[in-house]
Coordinates of C-alpha atoms and ligand atoms in Angstrom, one line a residue:
X234 CA -69.5 77.5 -135.0
X235 CA -73.1 78.5 -135.4
X236 CA -74.5 78.7 -138.8
X237 CA -74.6 82.4 -140.1
X238 CA -71.9 83.4 -137.7
X239 CA -69.3 85.7 -139.3
X240 CA -65.6 84.8 -138.7
X241 CA -64.9 87.7 -136.5
X242 CA -67.7 86.9 -134.2
X243 CA -65.8 84.4 -132.2
X244 CA -63.7 87.2 -130.6
X245 CA -66.8 89.4 -129.6
X246 CA -67.7 89.7 -126.0
X247 CA -71.4 88.5 -125.9
X248 CA -73.6 89.6 -123.3
X249 CA -77.3 89.7 -122.4
X250 CA -78.2 93.4 -121.7
X251 CA -80.5 94.9 -119.2
X252 CA -84.0 95.7 -120.7
X253 CA -85.2 99.2 -119.7
X254 CA -88.9 99.9 -119.6
X255 CA -90.6 100.8 -122.9
X256 CA -90.4 104.5 -123.8
X257 CA -93.5 104.9 -126.0
X258 CA -93.6 107.9 -128.5
X259 CA -96.2 110.5 -128.2
X260 CA -97.2 112.5 -125.3
X261 CA -100.8 111.3 -124.7
X262 CA -99.8 108.1 -123.1
X263 CA -99.9 107.6 -119.5
X264 CA -96.4 106.5 -118.5
X265 CA -96.3 104.4 -115.3
X266 CA -93.7 101.9 -116.2
X267 CA -90.2 103.4 -115.3
X268 CA -90.5 105.2 -112.1
X269 CA -90.1 108.6 -113.5
X270 CA -91.3 111.7 -111.8
X271 CA -94.7 112.9 -113.2
X272 CA -93.8 116.5 -112.1
X273 CA -91.2 118.7 -114.2
X274 CA -88.0 119.5 -112.5
X275 CA -87.6 122.7 -110.2
X276 CA -88.4 125.9 -112.2
X277 CA -84.7 127.0 -111.7
X278 CA -83.7 124.0 -113.9
X279 CA -85.4 125.3 -116.9
X280 CA -84.4 128.8 -116.4
X281 CA -80.5 127.6 -116.1
X282 CA -81.0 125.4 -119.4
X283 CA -82.5 128.4 -121.2
X284 CA -79.8 130.8 -120.3
X285 CA -77.0 128.4 -121.1
X286 CA -74.1 129.9 -122.8
X287 CA -73.4 127.8 -125.9
X288 CA -70.1 129.4 -126.3
X289 CA -69.0 127.6 -123.1
X290 CA -69.6 124.2 -124.9
X291 CA -66.3 124.5 -126.7
X292 CA -64.7 123.9 -123.3
X293 CA -64.7 120.5 -121.6
X294 CA -66.5 120.5 -118.4
X295 CA -64.9 120.2 -114.9
X296 CA -63.7 116.6 -114.6
X297 CA -65.2 116.3 -111.0
X298 CA -68.5 117.9 -111.9
X299 CA -67.7 121.1 -110.1
X300 CA -69.9 123.2 -108.8
X301 CA -72.4 120.4 -108.8
X302 CA -70.2 118.1 -106.6
X303 CA -70.0 120.8 -104.0
X304 CA -73.9 121.3 -104.2
X305 CA -74.7 117.8 -103.6
X306 CA -72.0 117.6 -100.8
X307 CA -74.0 120.4 -99.3
X308 CA -77.3 118.9 -99.7
X309 CA -76.1 115.7 -98.0
X310 CA -74.1 117.5 -95.2
X311 CA -70.6 116.0 -96.0
X312 CA -67.4 117.1 -97.5
X313 CA -67.1 117.0 -101.3
X314 CA -64.4 114.4 -101.1
X315 CA -67.0 111.9 -100.0
X316 CA -69.0 112.4 -103.2
X317 CA -68.7 111.0 -106.6
X318 CA -70.8 111.7 -109.6
X319 CA -71.9 109.7 -112.5
X320 CA -74.2 109.7 -115.5
X321 CA -77.2 108.3 -113.8
X322 CA -76.8 106.0 -110.7
X323 CA -76.4 103.2 -113.2
X324 CA -73.1 104.5 -114.2
X325 CA -72.1 105.0 -110.6
X326 CA -73.3 101.5 -109.6
X327 CA -71.4 100.0 -112.9
X328 CA -68.1 101.7 -111.9
X329 CA -68.6 100.6 -108.2
X330 CA -69.1 96.9 -109.4
X331 CA -65.9 97.3 -111.5
X332 CA -64.0 99.0 -108.5
X333 CA -65.0 97.1 -105.6
X334 CA -65.9 93.5 -106.5
X335 CA -62.5 92.3 -107.6
X336 CA -62.3 89.2 -105.4
X337 CA -63.0 85.6 -106.0
X338 CA -65.9 85.0 -103.6
X339 CA -69.4 85.7 -105.1
X340 CA -71.0 88.9 -104.3
X341 CA -74.5 88.6 -103.0
X342 CA -77.9 90.4 -103.7
X343 CA -81.4 89.3 -103.7
X344 CA -83.1 87.2 -106.3
X345 CA -85.8 89.9 -106.6
X346 CA -84.1 93.2 -107.0
X347 CA -82.9 95.7 -109.5
X348 CA -82.3 93.6 -112.6
X349 CA -79.2 95.6 -113.6
X350 CA -77.1 93.9 -110.8
X351 CA -76.8 90.5 -112.3
X352 CA -76.2 92.1 -115.8
X353 CA -73.0 94.0 -114.4
X354 CA -71.8 91.0 -112.6
X355 CA -72.0 88.9 -115.8
X356 CA -70.3 91.9 -117.9
X357 CA -67.4 91.9 -115.6
X358 CA -67.2 88.3 -114.8
X359 CA -68.0 88.7 -111.2
X360 CA -69.1 85.7 -109.4
X361 CA -72.6 86.4 -107.6
X362 CA -75.4 84.7 -105.6
X363 CA -79.0 85.6 -105.6
X364 CA -80.4 85.1 -102.4
X365 CA -84.2 84.6 -102.3
X366 CA -86.6 87.0 -100.6
X367 CA -88.8 85.4 -98.1
X368 CA -92.4 84.9 -99.0
X369 CA -93.4 88.4 -97.9
X370 CA -90.6 89.7 -100.2
X371 CA -88.5 90.5 -97.2
X372 CA -84.6 90.4 -97.0
X373 CA -83.6 87.9 -94.3
X374 CA -80.5 89.3 -92.7
X375 CA -79.3 85.9 -91.6
X376 CA -79.0 84.9 -95.3
X377 CA -76.6 87.5 -95.8
X378 CA -74.2 86.7 -92.9
X379 CA -71.5 84.6 -94.6
X380 CA -68.4 85.0 -96.4
X381 CA -68.7 86.8 -99.6
X382 CA -67.1 89.3 -102.1
X383 CA -69.4 92.0 -101.6
X384 CA -73.1 92.9 -101.0
X385 CA -75.7 95.1 -102.9
X386 CA -78.9 96.0 -101.6
X387 CA -81.4 98.4 -102.9
X388 CA -83.3 99.9 -100.1
X389 CA -86.2 100.3 -100.3
X390 CA -86.0 97.3 -102.7
X391 CA -87.0 97.6 -106.4
X392 CA -89.4 96.3 -107.8
X393 CA -91.1 95.4 -104.6
X394 CA -91.0 98.8 -102.8
X395 CA -90.3 97.1 -99.4
X396 CA -87.9 98.8 -97.0
X397 CA -85.6 96.8 -94.8
X398 CA -85.4 98.2 -91.3
X399 CA -82.2 100.2 -90.4
X400 CA -81.3 98.0 -87.5
X401 CA -81.3 94.8 -89.7
X402 CA -79.4 96.4 -92.6
X403 CA -76.8 97.5 -90.0
X404 CA -76.4 93.8 -88.9
X405 CA -75.5 93.1 -92.4
X406 CA -73.0 95.8 -92.8
X407 CA -71.5 95.1 -89.4
X408 CA -71.0 91.6 -90.2
X409 CA -69.1 92.4 -93.6
X410 CA -66.3 94.9 -92.6
X411 CA -64.0 93.0 -95.0
X412 CA -66.1 93.7 -98.2
X413 CA -67.7 96.7 -99.8
X414 CA -71.6 96.9 -99.1
X415 CA -73.4 99.1 -101.6
X416 CA -76.9 100.5 -100.5
X417 CA -78.8 101.7 -103.5
X418 CA -81.0 104.4 -102.3
X419 CA -82.7 105.4 -105.6
X420 CA -86.2 105.6 -103.8
X421 CA -85.1 106.8 -100.5
X422 CA -86.7 110.2 -100.6
X423 CA -90.2 108.7 -100.8
X424 CA -90.4 108.2 -97.1
X425 CA -87.7 105.6 -96.2
X426 CA -84.8 105.8 -93.8
X427 CA -81.4 106.5 -95.4
X428 CA -78.2 104.6 -93.9
X429 CA -76.2 107.8 -94.2
X430 CA -75.9 108.1 -90.5
X431 CA -73.9 104.9 -90.4
X432 CA -71.2 106.3 -92.9
X433 CA -68.9 107.5 -90.2
X434 CA -69.1 103.9 -88.5
X435 CA -68.3 102.0 -91.6
X436 CA -65.9 102.9 -94.0
X437 CA -66.8 100.0 -96.3
X438 CA -70.3 101.5 -96.9
X439 CA -71.1 103.1 -100.2
X440 CA -74.6 104.7 -100.7
X441 CA -75.8 105.2 -104.4
X442 CA -78.5 107.8 -105.2
X443 CA -80.2 109.3 -108.2
X444 CA -81.6 112.4 -109.4
X445 CA -83.8 110.5 -111.9
X446 CA -86.8 109.8 -109.5
X447 CA -87.3 112.3 -106.5
X448 CA -85.7 115.2 -108.5
X449 CA -87.4 114.7 -111.8
X450 CA -84.1 114.5 -114.0
X451 CA -84.2 110.9 -115.5
X452 CA -83.5 112.7 -119.0
X453 CA -80.4 114.3 -117.8
X454 CA -78.9 111.5 -116.4
X455 CA -77.4 112.3 -113.0
X456 CA -76.6 110.0 -110.0
X457 CA -74.0 110.1 -107.0
X458 CA -72.4 107.8 -104.6
X459 CA -71.6 108.9 -100.9
X460 CA -68.8 107.2 -99.0
X461 CA -65.6 107.8 -97.1
X462 CA -62.6 109.6 -98.9
X463 CA -60.8 106.4 -99.6
X464 CA -63.6 104.6 -101.3
X465 CA -64.3 107.6 -103.5
X466 CA -60.7 107.9 -104.4
X467 CA -60.6 104.3 -105.7
X468 CA -63.9 104.7 -107.6
X469 CA -62.7 108.0 -109.2
X470 CA -59.4 106.2 -110.2
X471 CA -61.6 103.7 -112.2
X472 CA -63.8 106.5 -113.8
X473 CA -60.6 108.4 -114.8
X474 CA -59.2 105.2 -116.6
X475 CA -62.5 105.3 -118.7
X476 CA -63.8 108.6 -119.4
X477 CA -62.6 111.9 -117.5
X478 CA -65.5 114.1 -118.4
X479 CA -68.7 112.3 -117.5
X480 CA -70.9 115.1 -116.2
X481 CA -71.5 117.6 -119.0
X482 CA -72.1 121.3 -118.5
X483 CA -75.8 121.4 -119.1
X484 CA -76.3 118.6 -116.4
X485 CA -73.8 120.4 -114.0
X486 CA -76.2 123.7 -114.4
X487 CA -79.5 121.8 -114.0
X488 CA -78.1 119.7 -111.2
X489 CA -77.1 122.7 -109.1
X490 CA -80.7 124.2 -109.5
X491 CA -82.3 120.9 -108.5
X492 CA -80.2 120.8 -105.3
X493 CA -81.1 124.5 -104.5
X494 CA -84.8 124.3 -104.5
X495 CA -85.5 122.2 -101.5
X496 CA -88.9 123.4 -101.2
X497 CA -90.2 122.4 -104.6
X498 CA -88.5 119.2 -104.0
X499 CA -90.3 118.5 -100.7
X500 CA -93.7 119.6 -102.2
X501 CA -93.5 117.1 -105.2
X502 CA -92.4 114.2 -103.0
X503 CA -95.0 114.8 -100.5
X504 CA -97.7 115.0 -103.5
X505 CA -96.4 111.6 -104.9
X506 CA -96.4 110.1 -101.3
X507 CA -100.0 111.2 -100.9
X508 CA -100.9 109.9 -104.2
X509 CA -99.3 106.6 -103.5
X510 CA -101.4 106.1 -100.5
X511 CA -104.7 107.1 -102.1
X512 CA -103.9 104.7 -105.1
X513 CA -103.1 102.0 -102.7
X514 CA -106.4 102.3 -100.9
X515 CA -108.2 102.3 -104.2
X516 CA -106.5 99.1 -105.4
X517 CA -107.1 97.4 -102.3
X518 CA -110.7 98.2 -102.8
X519 CA -110.6 96.5 -106.0
X520 CA -109.0 93.4 -104.3
X521 CA -105.3 93.9 -105.3
X522 CA -102.8 92.9 -102.8
X523 CA -99.3 94.3 -102.2
X524 CA -96.7 95.0 -99.6
X525 CA -96.2 98.5 -98.0
X526 CA -94.3 100.8 -100.4
X527 CA -91.8 103.3 -99.4
X528 CA -91.1 104.4 -103.1
X529 CA -92.8 106.1 -106.0
X530 CA -94.4 102.8 -107.2
X531 CA -96.7 100.1 -106.0
X532 CA -95.9 96.4 -106.9
X533 CA -99.4 94.7 -106.9
X534 CA -101.0 91.3 -107.6
X535 CA -104.7 90.2 -107.7
X536 CA -106.1 86.7 -106.4
X537 CA -108.5 86.3 -109.4
X538 CA -107.7 89.1 -112.1
X539 CA -105.3 87.7 -114.9
X540 CA -102.3 90.1 -114.5
X541 CA -100.8 89.5 -118.1
X542 CA -104.3 90.3 -119.7
X543 CA -104.7 93.3 -117.5
X544 CA -101.2 94.4 -118.5
X545 CA -102.2 94.1 -122.3
X546 CA -105.4 95.7 -121.7
X547 CA -103.8 98.9 -120.1
X548 CA -101.2 99.2 -122.9
X549 CA -103.8 99.0 -125.6
X550 CA -105.3 102.1 -124.0
X551 CA -101.9 103.9 -123.7
X552 CA -101.5 103.2 -120.2
X553 CA -98.1 101.8 -119.5
X554 CA -97.2 99.7 -116.5
X555 CA -94.3 97.3 -116.0
X556 CA -94.5 93.5 -116.0
X557 CA -91.5 91.5 -115.6
X558 CA -90.9 88.0 -117.0
X559 CA -88.5 86.9 -114.4
X560 CA -87.9 85.6 -112.0
X561 CA -90.9 83.4 -112.1
X562 CA -92.1 84.3 -108.7
X563 CA -93.1 87.9 -109.8
X564 CA -94.8 87.1 -113.0
X565 CA -98.3 87.5 -111.5
X566 CA -97.3 91.2 -110.5
X567 CA -97.4 94.7 -112.0
X568 CA -95.3 97.4 -110.9
X569 CA -97.2 100.6 -111.2
X570 CA -95.4 104.1 -110.9
X571 CA -97.3 106.8 -109.0
X572 CA -98.2 109.5 -111.7
X573 CA -100.3 112.6 -111.2
X574 CA -103.9 112.5 -109.7
X575 CA -105.3 112.5 -113.0
X576 CA -103.1 109.8 -114.4
X577 CA -104.0 107.5 -111.4
X578 CA -107.8 108.2 -111.9
X579 CA -107.5 107.0 -115.4
X580 CA -105.7 104.0 -114.3
X581 CA -108.2 103.2 -111.9
X582 CA -110.9 103.8 -114.3
X583 CA -109.4 101.5 -116.7
X584 CA -108.8 98.8 -114.1
X585 CA -112.6 99.0 -113.0
X586 CA -113.8 98.4 -116.6
X587 CA -111.5 95.6 -117.1
X588 CA -112.5 94.0 -113.8
X589 CA -116.2 94.7 -114.7
X590 CA -115.7 92.9 -118.1
X591 CA -113.9 90.1 -116.4
X592 CA -116.4 89.2 -114.0
X593 CA -119.4 89.4 -116.4
Ligands
LIG223 C1 -84.0 103.9 -111.3 C2 -82.9 103.0 -110.7 C3 -81.5 103.2 -110.8 C4 -81.0 104.0 -111.9 O1 -81.2 105.2 -111.8 P1 -80.5 106.3 -112.9 O2 -79.9 107.2 -112.0 O3 -81.7 106.8 -113.8 O4 -79.4 105.5 -113.6 C5 -80.8 102.5 -110.0 N1 -81.2 101.7 -109.1 C6 -82.5 101.5 -108.8 C7 -82.9 100.4 -107.8 C8 -83.4 102.1 -109.5 O5 -84.7 101.8 -109.4

């Protein structure tokens, strides 16, 4: 037994948790480290929250998150039996791992991807294998065409921002009709192609999406899955064995409003995409390198500037970006969330100064 370990600690389930991006206090910071949306949610969301009837909070919310579930079903053009709601897509994914990965063969996901996947696998004791991305950070479909317990792919991938072509993704899904394939579409709204058209063809396909990024509701915690009725039923059975009332009344009201205002949604997403392209060009002019992003962030490296020093330099000036310590291969990279035009101007200015000092 370790020195300093209490008697009862032997029976404790010990895990290494996921490390979320820093949430610095104070509004003056430029926060480009957790892929949040720089714009507020649709105006209707604020109204709905202002008008909330506090007396109703005495009552439990609808256990299936109605009427939000129907609103999301409408948005996606599917019946509500194909929709499952969760407290952020993190909860949806955690419950999906618990529900669908109950086999003995390892589940497969890339070595460089959302770093919560291996945390859930460890938590539940699910065997897993990390499949290395190729040197261009691409998923090689051939690597996934082998027997396994399930597959999880973020598309576009995070933190690389790289999209896997629909045809290649379909080959992977087609080769695995015997296990559930989860496609995490957290960033799909920023210009990528959804696998949703394949849902009718593959009943083992589960798509997971979030309101945290493109719909500006990270603070509300709302995510959902789309899949065929049978998958959703299994997922719901696990949820109802854990917590019946996951979606609270405020989230239901806010979520419905966020679904309603499609015009605002498209306007803000377009603005972020445009700013991503403008920032990409400016970074390129400063010698940065990156692969084409279909997300609200850029994953960049530089052949001569020291990335860790740049990270610290920006942080000292209240500009927060994300730097991952593992795997080794991505240590020379920074993941930069696309903020407002003004925020990106500040970022570029700071990088220019750093580069100038560094050359001097
Ligand atoms: C942000 C993110 C999530 C989690 O989003 P929440 O809905 O806020 O829990 C899931 N997957 C990926 C790839 C993400 O980047």
